[in-house]
Amino acid sequence: MTVNDLVSSLPLTVVAGHDRLTAPVTGGYVSDLLSNVMGFAAPGNVWVTMQGHQNIVAVASLAGLAAVVVAGGAAPEPETVAKAEAEGVVLLTSPLTSFELVGQLYRSGVKGQ
């Protein structure tokens, strides 16, 4: 499964990283605590968060994540989008709550670690 497979089947909008949608997805992780994501998310995971600030790009890059999804209809800050484009991080948004989105990801075959 790739990021593009998820974008095609779930209510997700690509905000940055259009050229990296073929990245394989190894699993999923949900948290709004950056240190938690750094400690426990695995490379290739899709990370679901409500955070929209620039630090999510740094965490995603360090952890080697396949994509970050800002859920709940929240919009990432313009600086976050620019940083994601510059660092090659796939940044997605969803109108679904984190709970609803994680449920749909799980039903699509994206499991936790």
PDB file of N, CA and C in Angstrom:
ATOM      1  N   MET A   1       0.839  -1.177   0.000  1.00  0.00           N
ATOM      2  CA  MET A   1       0.000   0.000   0.000  1.00  0.00           C
ATOM      3  C   MET A   1       0.892   1.251   0.000  1.00  0.00           C
ATOM      4  N   THR A   2       0.472   2.239  -0.768  1.00  0.00           N
ATOM      5  CA  THR A   2       1.229   3.492  -0.834  1.00  0.00           C
ATOM      6  C   THR A   2       0.385   4.647  -0.293  1.00  0.00           C
ATOM      7  N   VAL A   3       1.031   5.772  -0.129  1.00  0.00           N
ATOM      8  CA  VAL A   3       0.306   6.969   0.299  1.00  0.00           C
ATOM      9  C   VAL A   3      -0.773   7.304  -0.727  1.00  0.00           C
ATOM     10  N   ASN A   4      -0.454   7.143  -1.991  1.00  0.00           N
ATOM     11  CA  ASN A   4      -1.432   7.444  -3.033  1.00  0.00           C
ATOM     12  C   ASN A   4      -2.662   6.550  -2.939  1.00  0.00           C
ATOM     13  N   ASP A   5      -2.489   5.293  -2.551  1.00  0.00           N
ATOM     14  CA  ASP A   5      -3.638   4.402  -2.359  1.00  0.00           C
ATOM     15  C   ASP A   5      -4.576   4.979  -1.297  1.00  0.00           C
ATOM     16  N   LEU A   6      -4.002   5.519  -0.226  1.00  0.00           N
ATOM     17  CA  LEU A   6      -4.820   6.100   0.849  1.00  0.00           C
ATOM     18  C   LEU A   6      -5.515   7.366   0.373  1.00  0.00           C
ATOM     19  N   VAL A   7      -4.779   8.198  -0.362  1.00  0.00           N
ATOM     20  CA  VAL A   7      -5.357   9.451  -0.868  1.00  0.00           C
ATOM     21  C   VAL A   7      -6.523   9.149  -1.809  1.00  0.00           C
ATOM     22  N   SER A   8      -6.407   8.071  -2.568  1.00  0.00           N
ATOM     23  CA  SER A   8      -7.451   7.709  -3.523  1.00  0.00           C
ATOM     24  C   SER A   8      -8.702   7.138  -2.861  1.00  0.00           C
ATOM     25  N   SER A   9      -8.556   6.584  -1.671  1.00  0.00           N
ATOM     26  CA  SER A   9      -9.691   5.886  -1.065  1.00  0.00           C
ATOM     27  C   SER A   9     -10.267   6.556   0.180  1.00  0.00           C
ATOM     28  N   LEU A  10      -9.592   7.536   0.728  1.00  0.00           N
ATOM     29  CA  LEU A  10     -10.055   8.188   1.957  1.00  0.00           C
ATOM     30  C   LEU A  10     -10.183   9.688   1.736  1.00  0.00           C
ATOM     31  N   PRO A  11     -10.932  10.376   2.590  1.00  0.00           N
ATOM     32  CA  PRO A  11     -11.064  11.829   2.439  1.00  0.00           C
ATOM     33  C   PRO A  11      -9.791  12.560   2.884  1.00  0.00           C
ATOM     34  N   LEU A  12      -8.809  12.524   2.010  1.00  0.00           N
ATOM     35  CA  LEU A  12      -7.511  13.151   2.270  1.00  0.00           C
ATOM     36  C   LEU A  12      -7.185  14.118   1.135  1.00  0.00           C
ATOM     37  N   THR A  13      -6.586  15.225   1.488  1.00  0.00           N
ATOM     38  CA  THR A  13      -6.147  16.213   0.502  1.00  0.00           C
ATOM     39  C   THR A  13      -4.641  16.370   0.603  1.00  0.00           C
ATOM     40  N   VAL A  14      -3.972  16.293  -0.527  1.00  0.00           N
ATOM     41  CA  VAL A  14      -2.519  16.470  -0.548  1.00  0.00           C
ATOM     42  C   VAL A  14      -2.205  17.960  -0.506  1.00  0.00           C
ATOM     43  N   VAL A  15      -1.454  18.363   0.503  1.00  0.00           N
ATOM     44  CA  VAL A  15      -1.087  19.764   0.684  1.00  0.00           C
ATOM     45  C   VAL A  15       0.365  19.997   0.258  1.00  0.00           C
ATOM     46  N   ALA A  16       1.200  19.003   0.473  1.00  0.00           N
ATOM     47  CA  ALA A  16       2.617  19.093   0.093  1.00  0.00           C
ATOM     48  C   ALA A  16       3.142  17.695  -0.157  1.00  0.00           C
ATOM     49  N   GLY A  17       4.203  17.619  -0.975  1.00  0.00           N
ATOM     50  CA  GLY A  17       4.845  16.331  -1.240  1.00  0.00           C
ATOM     51  C   GLY A  17       4.186  15.525  -2.337  1.00  0.00           C
ATOM     52  N   HIS A  18       3.594  16.199  -3.308  1.00  0.00           N
ATOM     53  CA  HIS A  18       2.907  15.507  -4.400  1.00  0.00           C
ATOM     54  C   HIS A  18       3.806  14.493  -5.117  1.00  0.00           C
ATOM     55  N   ASP A  19       5.105  14.736  -5.127  1.00  0.00           N
ATOM     56  CA  ASP A  19       6.023  13.849  -5.838  1.00  0.00           C
ATOM     57  C   ASP A  19       6.455  12.642  -5.009  1.00  0.00           C
ATOM     58  N   ARG A  20       5.928  12.497  -3.817  1.00  0.00           N
ATOM     59  CA  ARG A  20       6.312  11.382  -2.951  1.00  0.00           C
ATOM     60  C   ARG A  20       5.135  10.487  -2.590  1.00  0.00           C
ATOM     61  N   LEU A  21       4.085  10.537  -3.357  1.00  0.00           N
ATOM     62  CA  LEU A  21       2.886   9.762  -3.035  1.00  0.00           C
ATOM     63  C   LEU A  21       3.056   8.273  -3.271  1.00  0.00           C
ATOM     64  N   THR A  22       4.128   7.871  -3.913  1.00  0.00           N
ATOM     65  CA  THR A  22       4.361   6.441  -4.124  1.00  0.00           C
ATOM     66  C   THR A  22       5.095   5.795  -2.945  1.00  0.00           C
ATOM     67  N   ALA A  23       5.330   6.569  -1.905  1.00  0.00           N
ATOM     68  CA  ALA A  23       6.013   6.020  -0.722  1.00  0.00           C
ATOM     69  C   ALA A  23       5.178   4.900  -0.109  1.00  0.00           C
ATOM     70  N   PRO A  24       5.821   3.772   0.213  1.00  0.00           N
ATOM     71  CA  PRO A  24       5.078   2.679   0.851  1.00  0.00           C
ATOM     72  C   PRO A  24       4.684   3.029   2.285  1.00  0.00           C
ATOM     73  N   VAL A  25       3.524   2.548   2.691  1.00  0.00           N
ATOM     74  CA  VAL A  25       3.018   2.766   4.052  1.00  0.00           C
ATOM     75  C   VAL A  25       3.212   1.482   4.843  1.00  0.00           C
ATOM     76  N   THR A  26       3.945   1.577   5.949  1.00  0.00           N
ATOM     77  CA  THR A  26       4.235   0.389   6.761  1.00  0.00           C
ATOM     78  C   THR A  26       3.283   0.233   7.944  1.00  0.00           C
ATOM     79  N   GLY A  27       2.537   1.286   8.263  1.00  0.00           N
ATOM     80  CA  GLY A  27       1.638   1.255   9.408  1.00  0.00           C
ATOM     81  C   GLY A  27       1.190   2.655   9.733  1.00  0.00           C
ATOM     82  N   GLY A  28       0.542   2.795  10.878  1.00  0.00           N
ATOM     83  CA  GLY A  28       0.039   4.107  11.257  1.00  0.00           C
ATOM     84  C   GLY A  28       0.341   4.431  12.702  1.00  0.00           C
ATOM     85  N   TYR A  29       0.325   5.714  12.989  1.00  0.00           N
ATOM     86  CA  TYR A  29       0.553   6.173  14.352  1.00  0.00           C
ATOM     87  C   TYR A  29      -0.270   7.433  14.560  1.00  0.00           C
ATOM     88  N   VAL A  30      -0.857   7.604  15.740  1.00  0.00           N
ATOM     89  CA  VAL A  30      -1.625   8.807  16.041  1.00  0.00           C
ATOM     90  C   VAL A  30      -1.182   9.365  17.383  1.00  0.00           C
ATOM     91  N   SER A  31      -0.866  10.638  17.394  1.00  0.00           N
ATOM     92  CA  SER A  31      -0.460  11.327  18.619  1.00  0.00           C
ATOM     93  C   SER A  31      -0.303  12.809  18.312  1.00  0.00           C
ATOM     94  N   ASP A  32      -0.525  13.625  19.330  1.00  0.00           N
ATOM     95  CA  ASP A  32      -0.245  15.057  19.201  1.00  0.00           C
ATOM     96  C   ASP A  32       0.999  15.445  19.988  1.00  0.00           C
ATOM     97  N   LEU A  33       1.640  14.473  20.598  1.00  0.00           N
ATOM     98  CA  LEU A  33       2.851  14.726  21.370  1.00  0.00           C
ATOM     99  C   LEU A  33       4.070  14.371  20.507  1.00  0.00           C
ATOM    100  N   LEU A  34       4.820  15.385  20.111  1.00  0.00           N
ATOM    101  CA  LEU A  34       5.924  15.183  19.170  1.00  0.00           C
ATOM    102  C   LEU A  34       6.961  14.189  19.687  1.00  0.00           C
ATOM    103  N   SER A  35       7.312  14.281  20.950  1.00  0.00           N
ATOM    104  CA  SER A  35       8.322  13.366  21.489  1.00  0.00           C
ATOM    105  C   SER A  35       7.818  11.928  21.472  1.00  0.00           C
ATOM    106  N   ASN A  36       6.526  11.747  21.622  1.00  0.00           N
ATOM    107  CA  ASN A  36       5.932  10.417  21.555  1.00  0.00           C
ATOM    108  C   ASN A  36       6.079   9.848  20.150  1.00  0.00           C
ATOM    109  N   VAL A  37       5.836  10.666  19.152  1.00  0.00           N
ATOM    110  CA  VAL A  37       5.965  10.229  17.763  1.00  0.00           C
ATOM    111  C   VAL A  37       7.415   9.882  17.459  1.00  0.00           C
ATOM    112  N   MET A  38       8.328  10.727  17.919  1.00  0.00           N
ATOM    113  CA  MET A  38       9.752  10.467  17.670  1.00  0.00           C
ATOM    114  C   MET A  38      10.192   9.161  18.321  1.00  0.00           C
ATOM    115  N   GLY A  39       9.608   8.842  19.456  1.00  0.00           N
ATOM    116  CA  GLY A  39      10.017   7.647  20.186  1.00  0.00           C
ATOM    117  C   GLY A  39       9.372   6.363  19.711  1.00  0.00           C
ATOM    118  N   PHE A  40       8.181   6.466  19.129  1.00  0.00           N
ATOM    119  CA  PHE A  40       7.438   5.233  18.863  1.00  0.00           C
ATOM    120  C   PHE A  40       6.955   5.031  17.427  1.00  0.00           C
ATOM    121  N   ALA A  41       6.858   6.063  16.618  1.00  0.00           N
ATOM    122  CA  ALA A  41       6.439   5.862  15.227  1.00  0.00           C
ATOM    123  C   ALA A  41       7.573   5.181  14.471  1.00  0.00           C
ATOM    124  N   ALA A  42       7.205   4.330  13.546  1.00  0.00           N
ATOM    125  CA  ALA A  42       8.201   3.578  12.764  1.00  0.00           C
ATOM    126  C   ALA A  42       8.357   4.209  11.381  1.00  0.00           C
ATOM    127  N   PRO A  43       9.531   4.060  10.798  1.00  0.00           N
ATOM    128  CA  PRO A  43       9.717   4.557   9.429  1.00  0.00           C
ATOM    129  C   PRO A  43       8.631   3.994   8.497  1.00  0.00           C
ATOM    130  N   GLY A  44       8.112   4.851   7.654  1.00  0.00           N
ATOM    131  CA  GLY A  44       7.075   4.442   6.721  1.00  0.00           C
ATOM    132  C   GLY A  44       5.661   4.572   7.266  1.00  0.00           C
ATOM    133  N   ASN A  45       5.523   4.921   8.548  1.00  0.00           N
ATOM    134  CA  ASN A  45       4.185   5.099   9.122  1.00  0.00           C
ATOM    135  C   ASN A  45       3.514   6.355   8.595  1.00  0.00           C
ATOM    136  N   VAL A  46       2.192   6.341   8.612  1.00  0.00           N
ATOM    137  CA  VAL A  46       1.383   7.542   8.397  1.00  0.00           C
ATOM    138  C   VAL A  46       1.028   8.066   9.779  1.00  0.00           C
ATOM    139  N   TRP A  47       1.324   9.314  10.023  1.00  0.00           N
ATOM    140  CA  TRP A  47       1.100   9.926  11.337  1.00  0.00           C
ATOM    141  C   TRP A  47      -0.121  10.829  11.268  1.00  0.00           C
ATOM    142  N   VAL A  48      -1.086  10.583  12.168  1.00  0.00           N
ATOM    143  CA  VAL A  48      -2.290  11.406  12.262  1.00  0.00           C
ATOM    144  C   VAL A  48      -2.154  12.305  13.481  1.00  0.00           C
ATOM    145  N   THR A  49      -2.356  13.602  13.281  1.00  0.00           N
ATOM    146  CA  THR A  49      -2.213  14.585  14.341  1.00  0.00           C
ATOM    147  C   THR A  49      -3.173  15.741  14.116  1.00  0.00           C
ATOM    148  N   MET A  50      -3.336  16.560  15.135  1.00  0.00           N
ATOM    149  CA  MET A  50      -4.086  17.817  15.020  1.00  0.00           C
ATOM    150  C   MET A  50      -3.126  18.990  14.907  1.00  0.00           C
ATOM    151  N   GLN A  51      -1.844  18.731  15.090  1.00  0.00           N
ATOM    152  CA  GLN A  51      -0.834  19.796  15.075  1.00  0.00           C
ATOM    153  C   GLN A  51      -0.621  20.289  13.644  1.00  0.00           C
ATOM    154  N   GLY A  52      -0.465  21.592  13.480  1.00  0.00           N
ATOM    155  CA  GLY A  52      -0.250  22.141  12.147  1.00  0.00           C
ATOM    156  C   GLY A  52       0.980  23.013  12.041  1.00  0.00           C
ATOM    157  N   HIS A  53       1.798  23.020  13.080  1.00  0.00           N
ATOM    158  CA  HIS A  53       2.984  23.886  13.083  1.00  0.00           C
ATOM    159  C   HIS A  53       4.190  23.197  12.435  1.00  0.00           C
ATOM    160  N   GLN A  54       5.214  23.963  12.176  1.00  0.00           N
ATOM    161  CA  GLN A  54       6.379  23.489  11.428  1.00  0.00           C
ATOM    162  C   GLN A  54       7.086  22.289  12.051  1.00  0.00           C
ATOM    163  N   ASN A  55       7.011  22.138  13.347  1.00  0.00           N
ATOM    164  CA  ASN A  55       7.758  21.068  13.999  1.00  0.00           C
ATOM    165  C   ASN A  55       7.294  19.678  13.560  1.00  0.00           C
ATOM    166  N   ILE A  56       6.066  19.575  13.049  1.00  0.00           N
ATOM    167  CA  ILE A  56       5.609  18.251  12.595  1.00  0.00           C
ATOM    168  C   ILE A  56       6.417  17.798  11.381  1.00  0.00           C
ATOM    169  N   VAL A  57       6.873  18.734  10.585  1.00  0.00           N
ATOM    170  CA  VAL A  57       7.685  18.383   9.410  1.00  0.00           C
ATOM    171  C   VAL A  57       9.038  17.848   9.859  1.00  0.00           C
ATOM    172  N   ALA A  58       9.632  18.500  10.831  1.00  0.00           N
ATOM    173  CA  ALA A  58      10.928  18.042  11.340  1.00  0.00           C
ATOM    174  C   ALA A  58      10.815  16.640  11.933  1.00  0.00           C
ATOM    175  N   VAL A  59       9.757  16.403  12.682  1.00  0.00           N
ATOM    176  CA  VAL A  59       9.563  15.081  13.295  1.00  0.00           C
ATOM    177  C   VAL A  59       9.343  14.021  12.215  1.00  0.00           C
ATOM    178  N   ALA A  60       8.509  14.338  11.237  1.00  0.00           N
ATOM    179  CA  ALA A  60       8.246  13.384  10.153  1.00  0.00           C
ATOM    180  C   ALA A  60       9.520  13.064   9.388  1.00  0.00           C
ATOM    181  N   SER A  61      10.342  14.062   9.146  1.00  0.00           N
ATOM    182  CA  SER A  61      11.584  13.859   8.418  1.00  0.00           C
ATOM    183  C   SER A  61      12.558  13.004   9.234  1.00  0.00           C
ATOM    184  N   LEU A  62      12.705  13.327  10.504  1.00  0.00           N
ATOM    185  CA  LEU A  62      13.621  12.564  11.368  1.00  0.00           C
ATOM    186  C   LEU A  62      13.187  11.108  11.513  1.00  0.00           C
ATOM    187  N   ALA A  63      11.892  10.891  11.625  1.00  0.00           N
ATOM    188  CA  ALA A  63      11.371   9.541  11.836  1.00  0.00           C
ATOM    189  C   ALA A  63      11.219   8.761  10.536  1.00  0.00           C
ATOM    190  N   GLY A  64      11.375   9.422   9.389  1.00  0.00           N
ATOM    191  CA  GLY A  64      11.247   8.738   8.109  1.00  0.00           C
ATOM    192  C   GLY A  64       9.819   8.311   7.806  1.00  0.00           C
ATOM    193  N   LEU A  65       8.858   9.144   8.196  1.00  0.00           N
ATOM    194  CA  LEU A  65       7.447   8.794   8.022  1.00  0.00           C
ATOM    195  C   LEU A  65       7.024   8.937   6.563  1.00  0.00           C
ATOM    196  N   ALA A  66       6.037   8.145   6.164  1.00  0.00           N
ATOM    197  CA  ALA A  66       5.530   8.190   4.792  1.00  0.00           C
ATOM    198  C   ALA A  66       4.689   9.438   4.557  1.00  0.00           C
ATOM    199  N   ALA A  67       3.967   9.873   5.590  1.00  0.00           N
ATOM    200  CA  ALA A  67       3.107  11.052   5.453  1.00  0.00           C
ATOM    201  C   ALA A  67       2.650  11.515   6.828  1.00  0.00           C
ATOM    202  N   VAL A  68       2.269  12.776   6.881  1.00  0.00           N
ATOM    203  CA  VAL A  68       1.626  13.346   8.062  1.00  0.00           C
ATOM    204  C   VAL A  68       0.230  13.777   7.640  1.00  0.00           C
ATOM    205  N   VAL A  69      -0.773  13.425   8.442  1.00  0.00           N
ATOM    206  CA  VAL A  69      -2.139  13.863   8.169  1.00  0.00           C
ATOM    207  C   VAL A  69      -2.575  14.791   9.291  1.00  0.00           C
ATOM    208  N   VAL A  70      -2.921  16.016   8.938  1.00  0.00           N
ATOM    209  CA  VAL A  70      -3.493  16.954   9.904  1.00  0.00           C
ATOM    210  C   VAL A  70      -5.003  16.746   9.835  1.00  0.00           C
ATOM    211  N   ALA A  71      -5.571  16.200  10.902  1.00  0.00           N
ATOM    212  CA  ALA A  71      -6.977  15.804  10.912  1.00  0.00           C
ATOM    213  C   ALA A  71      -7.865  16.870  11.545  1.00  0.00           C
ATOM    214  N   GLY A  72      -9.154  16.613  11.509  1.00  0.00           N
ATOM    215  CA  GLY A  72     -10.124  17.477  12.168  1.00  0.00           C
ATOM    216  C   GLY A  72     -10.450  18.752  11.426  1.00  0.00           C
ATOM    217  N   GLY A  73     -10.122  18.801  10.147  1.00  0.00           N
ATOM    218  CA  GLY A  73     -10.399  20.002   9.375  1.00  0.00           C
ATOM    219  C   GLY A  73      -9.438  21.132   9.654  1.00  0.00           C
ATOM    220  N   ALA A  74      -8.421  20.865  10.452  1.00  0.00           N
ATOM    221  CA  ALA A  74      -7.422  21.896  10.753  1.00  0.00           C
ATOM    222  C   ALA A  74      -6.529  22.113   9.536  1.00  0.00           C
ATOM    223  N   ALA A  75      -6.110  23.336   9.350  1.00  0.00           N
ATOM    224  CA  ALA A  75      -5.215  23.665   8.239  1.00  0.00           C
ATOM    225  C   ALA A  75      -3.808  23.884   8.769  1.00  0.00           C
ATOM    226  N   PRO A  76      -2.820  23.250   8.154  1.00  0.00           N
ATOM    227  CA  PRO A  76      -1.439  23.514   8.575  1.00  0.00           C
ATOM    228  C   PRO A  76      -1.067  24.955   8.255  1.00  0.00           C
ATOM    229  N   GLU A  77      -0.185  25.497   9.055  1.00  0.00           N
ATOM    230  CA  GLU A  77       0.286  26.867   8.837  1.00  0.00           C
ATOM    231  C   GLU A  77       1.006  26.950   7.485  1.00  0.00           C
ATOM    232  N   PRO A  78       0.946  28.099   6.813  1.00  0.00           N
ATOM    233  CA  PRO A  78       1.640  28.252   5.526  1.00  0.00           C
ATOM    234  C   PRO A  78       3.131  27.924   5.611  1.00  0.00           C
ATOM    235  N   GLU A  79       3.762  28.265   6.718  1.00  0.00           N
ATOM    236  CA  GLU A  79       5.177  27.954   6.901  1.00  0.00           C
ATOM    237  C   GLU A  79       5.403  26.445   6.967  1.00  0.00           C
ATOM    238  N   THR A  80       4.431  25.741   7.507  1.00  0.00           N
ATOM    239  CA  THR A  80       4.519  24.279   7.591  1.00  0.00           C
ATOM    240  C   THR A  80       4.453  23.658   6.195  1.00  0.00           C
ATOM    241  N   VAL A  81       3.567  24.169   5.380  1.00  0.00           N
ATOM    242  CA  VAL A  81       3.435  23.666   4.010  1.00  0.00           C
ATOM    243  C   VAL A  81       4.727  23.921   3.236  1.00  0.00           C
ATOM    244  N   ALA A  82       5.271  25.123   3.376  1.00  0.00           N
ATOM    245  CA  ALA A  82       6.514  25.459   2.672  1.00  0.00           C
ATOM    246  C   ALA A  82       7.662  24.566   3.133  1.00  0.00           C
ATOM    247  N   LYS A  83       7.737  24.324   4.430  1.00  0.00           N
ATOM    248  CA  LYS A  83       8.810  23.478   4.965  1.00  0.00           C
ATOM    249  C   LYS A  83       8.645  22.034   4.496  1.00  0.00           C
ATOM    250  N   ALA A  84       7.418  21.555   4.446  1.00  0.00           N
ATOM    251  CA  ALA A  84       7.168  20.186   3.968  1.00  0.00           C
ATOM    252  C   ALA A  84       7.592  20.052   2.503  1.00  0.00           C
ATOM    253  N   GLU A  85       7.279  21.039   1.704  1.00  0.00           N
ATOM    254  CA  GLU A  85       7.698  21.004   0.291  1.00  0.00           C
ATOM    255  C   GLU A  85       9.219  21.005   0.190  1.00  0.00           C
ATOM    256  N   ALA A  86       9.867  21.840   0.982  1.00  0.00           N
ATOM    257  CA  ALA A  86      11.321  21.959   0.934  1.00  0.00           C
ATOM    258  C   ALA A  86      12.015  20.679   1.400  1.00  0.00           C
ATOM    259  N   GLU A  87      11.420  19.979   2.362  1.00  0.00           N
ATOM    260  CA  GLU A  87      12.063  18.794   2.934  1.00  0.00           C
ATOM    261  C   GLU A  87      11.526  17.482   2.352  1.00  0.00           C
ATOM    262  N   GLY A  88      10.596  17.583   1.400  1.00  0.00           N
ATOM    263  CA  GLY A  88      10.084  16.377   0.759  1.00  0.00           C
ATOM    264  C   GLY A  88       9.208  15.522   1.658  1.00  0.00           C
ATOM    265  N   VAL A  89       8.469  16.163   2.546  1.00  0.00           N
ATOM    266  CA  VAL A  89       7.555  15.441   3.441  1.00  0.00           C
ATOM    267  C   VAL A  89       6.139  15.534   2.871  1.00  0.00           C
ATOM    268  N   VAL A  90       5.455  14.393   2.800  1.00  0.00           N
ATOM    269  CA  VAL A  90       4.069  14.390   2.341  1.00  0.00           C
ATOM    270  C   VAL A  90       3.186  14.904   3.479  1.00  0.00           C
ATOM    271  N   LEU A  91       2.451  15.960   3.185  1.00  0.00           N
ATOM    272  CA  LEU A  91       1.562  16.570   4.171  1.00  0.00           C
ATOM    273  C   LEU A  91       0.144  16.506   3.621  1.00  0.00           C
ATOM    274  N   LEU A  92      -0.741  15.879   4.387  1.00  0.00           N
ATOM    275  CA  LEU A  92      -2.131  15.687   3.983  1.00  0.00           C
ATOM    276  C   LEU A  92      -3.034  16.342   5.022  1.00  0.00           C
ATOM    277  N   THR A  93      -4.269  16.644   4.608  1.00  0.00           N
ATOM    278  CA  THR A  93      -5.283  17.097   5.555  1.00  0.00           C
ATOM    279  C   THR A  93      -6.523  16.237   5.383  1.00  0.00           C
ATOM    280  N   SER A  94      -7.342  16.215   6.437  1.00  0.00           N
ATOM    281  CA  SER A  94      -8.605  15.478   6.377  1.00  0.00           C
ATOM    282  C   SER A  94      -9.652  16.220   7.191  1.00  0.00           C
ATOM    283  N   PRO A  95     -10.894  16.240   6.693  1.00  0.00           N
ATOM    284  CA  PRO A  95     -11.963  16.855   7.490  1.00  0.00           C
ATOM    285  C   PRO A  95     -12.425  15.953   8.633  1.00  0.00           C
ATOM    286  N   LEU A  96     -12.019  14.679   8.600  1.00  0.00           N
ATOM    287  CA  LEU A  96     -12.424  13.737   9.644  1.00  0.00           C
ATOM    288  C   LEU A  96     -11.681  14.017  10.942  1.00  0.00           C
ATOM    289  N   THR A  97     -12.312  13.673  12.060  1.00  0.00           N
ATOM    290  CA  THR A  97     -11.607  13.736  13.331  1.00  0.00           C
ATOM    291  C   THR A  97     -10.503  12.683  13.335  1.00  0.00           C
ATOM    292  N   SER A  98      -9.566  12.821  14.233  1.00  0.00           N
ATOM    293  CA  SER A  98      -8.500  11.815  14.330  1.00  0.00           C
ATOM    294  C   SER A  98      -9.088  10.433  14.562  1.00  0.00           C
ATOM    295  N   PHE A  99     -10.080  10.347  15.414  1.00  0.00           N
ATOM    296  CA  PHE A  99     -10.709   9.056  15.723  1.00  0.00           C
ATOM    297  C   PHE A  99     -11.322   8.435  14.469  1.00  0.00           C
ATOM    298  N   GLU A 100     -12.097   9.227  13.747  1.00  0.00           N
ATOM    299  CA  GLU A 100     -12.740   8.715  12.535  1.00  0.00           C
ATOM    300  C   GLU A 100     -11.707   8.317  11.484  1.00  0.00           C
ATOM    301  N   LEU A 101     -10.686   9.141  11.318  1.00  0.00           N
ATOM    302  CA  LEU A 101      -9.681   8.861  10.296  1.00  0.00           C
ATOM    303  C   LEU A 101      -8.886   7.602  10.622  1.00  0.00           C
ATOM    304  N   VAL A 102      -8.495   7.454  11.872  1.00  0.00           N
ATOM    305  CA  VAL A 102      -7.740   6.261  12.251  1.00  0.00           C
ATOM    306  C   VAL A 102      -8.596   5.007  12.033  1.00  0.00           C
ATOM    307  N   GLY A 103      -9.879   5.099  12.316  1.00  0.00           N
ATOM    308  CA  GLY A 103     -10.774   3.971  12.055  1.00  0.00           C
ATOM    309  C   GLY A 103     -10.786   3.607  10.575  1.00  0.00           C
ATOM    310  N   GLN A 104     -10.856   4.614   9.729  1.00  0.00           N
ATOM    311  CA  GLN A 104     -10.874   4.339   8.289  1.00  0.00           C
ATOM    312  C   GLN A 104      -9.525   3.823   7.804  1.00  0.00           C
ATOM    313  N   LEU A 105      -8.444   4.340   8.355  1.00  0.00           N
ATOM    314  CA  LEU A 105      -7.119   3.825   7.994  1.00  0.00           C
ATOM    315  C   LEU A 105      -7.004   2.351   8.379  1.00  0.00           C
ATOM    316  N   TYR A 106      -7.459   2.024   9.574  1.00  0.00           N
ATOM    317  CA  TYR A 106      -7.382   0.646  10.040  1.00  0.00           C
ATOM    318  C   TYR A 106      -8.205  -0.269   9.132  1.00  0.00           C
ATOM    319  N   ARG A 107      -9.394   0.171   8.789  1.00  0.00           N
ATOM    320  CA  ARG A 107     -10.264  -0.608   7.905  1.00  0.00           C
ATOM    321  C   ARG A 107      -9.647  -0.758   6.508  1.00  0.00           C
ATOM    322  N   SER A 108      -8.790   0.183   6.135  1.00  0.00           N
ATOM    323  CA  SER A 108      -8.116   0.119   4.830  1.00  0.00           C
ATOM    324  C   SER A 108      -6.875  -0.764   4.854  1.00  0.00           C
ATOM    325  N   GLY A 109      -6.533  -1.262   6.027  1.00  0.00           N
ATOM    326  CA  GLY A 109      -5.386  -2.153   6.121  1.00  0.00           C
ATOM    327  C   GLY A 109      -4.165  -1.556   6.784  1.00  0.00           C
ATOM    328  N   VAL A 110      -4.258  -0.305   7.229  1.00  0.00           N
ATOM    329  CA  VAL A 110      -3.135   0.333   7.919  1.00  0.00           C
ATOM    330  C   VAL A 110      -3.250  -0.019   9.395  1.00  0.00           C
ATOM    331  N   LYS A 111      -2.311  -0.779   9.878  1.00  0.00           N
ATOM    332  CA  LYS A 111      -2.318  -1.222  11.273  1.00  0.00           C
ATOM    333  C   LYS A 111      -1.290  -0.438  12.073  1.00  0.00           C
ATOM    334  N   GLY A 112      -1.411  -0.520  13.401  1.00  0.00           N
ATOM    335  CA  GLY A 112      -0.399   0.066  14.270  1.00  0.00           C
ATOM    336  C   GLY A 112       0.860  -0.768  14.158  1.00  0.00           C
ATOM    337  N   GLN A 113       1.872  -0.377  14.846  1.00  0.00           N
ATOM    338  CA  GLN A 113       3.145  -1.081  14.737  1.00  0.00           C
ATOM    339  C   GLN A 113       2.923  -2.485  15.135  1.00  0.00           C
TER     340      GLN A 113
END
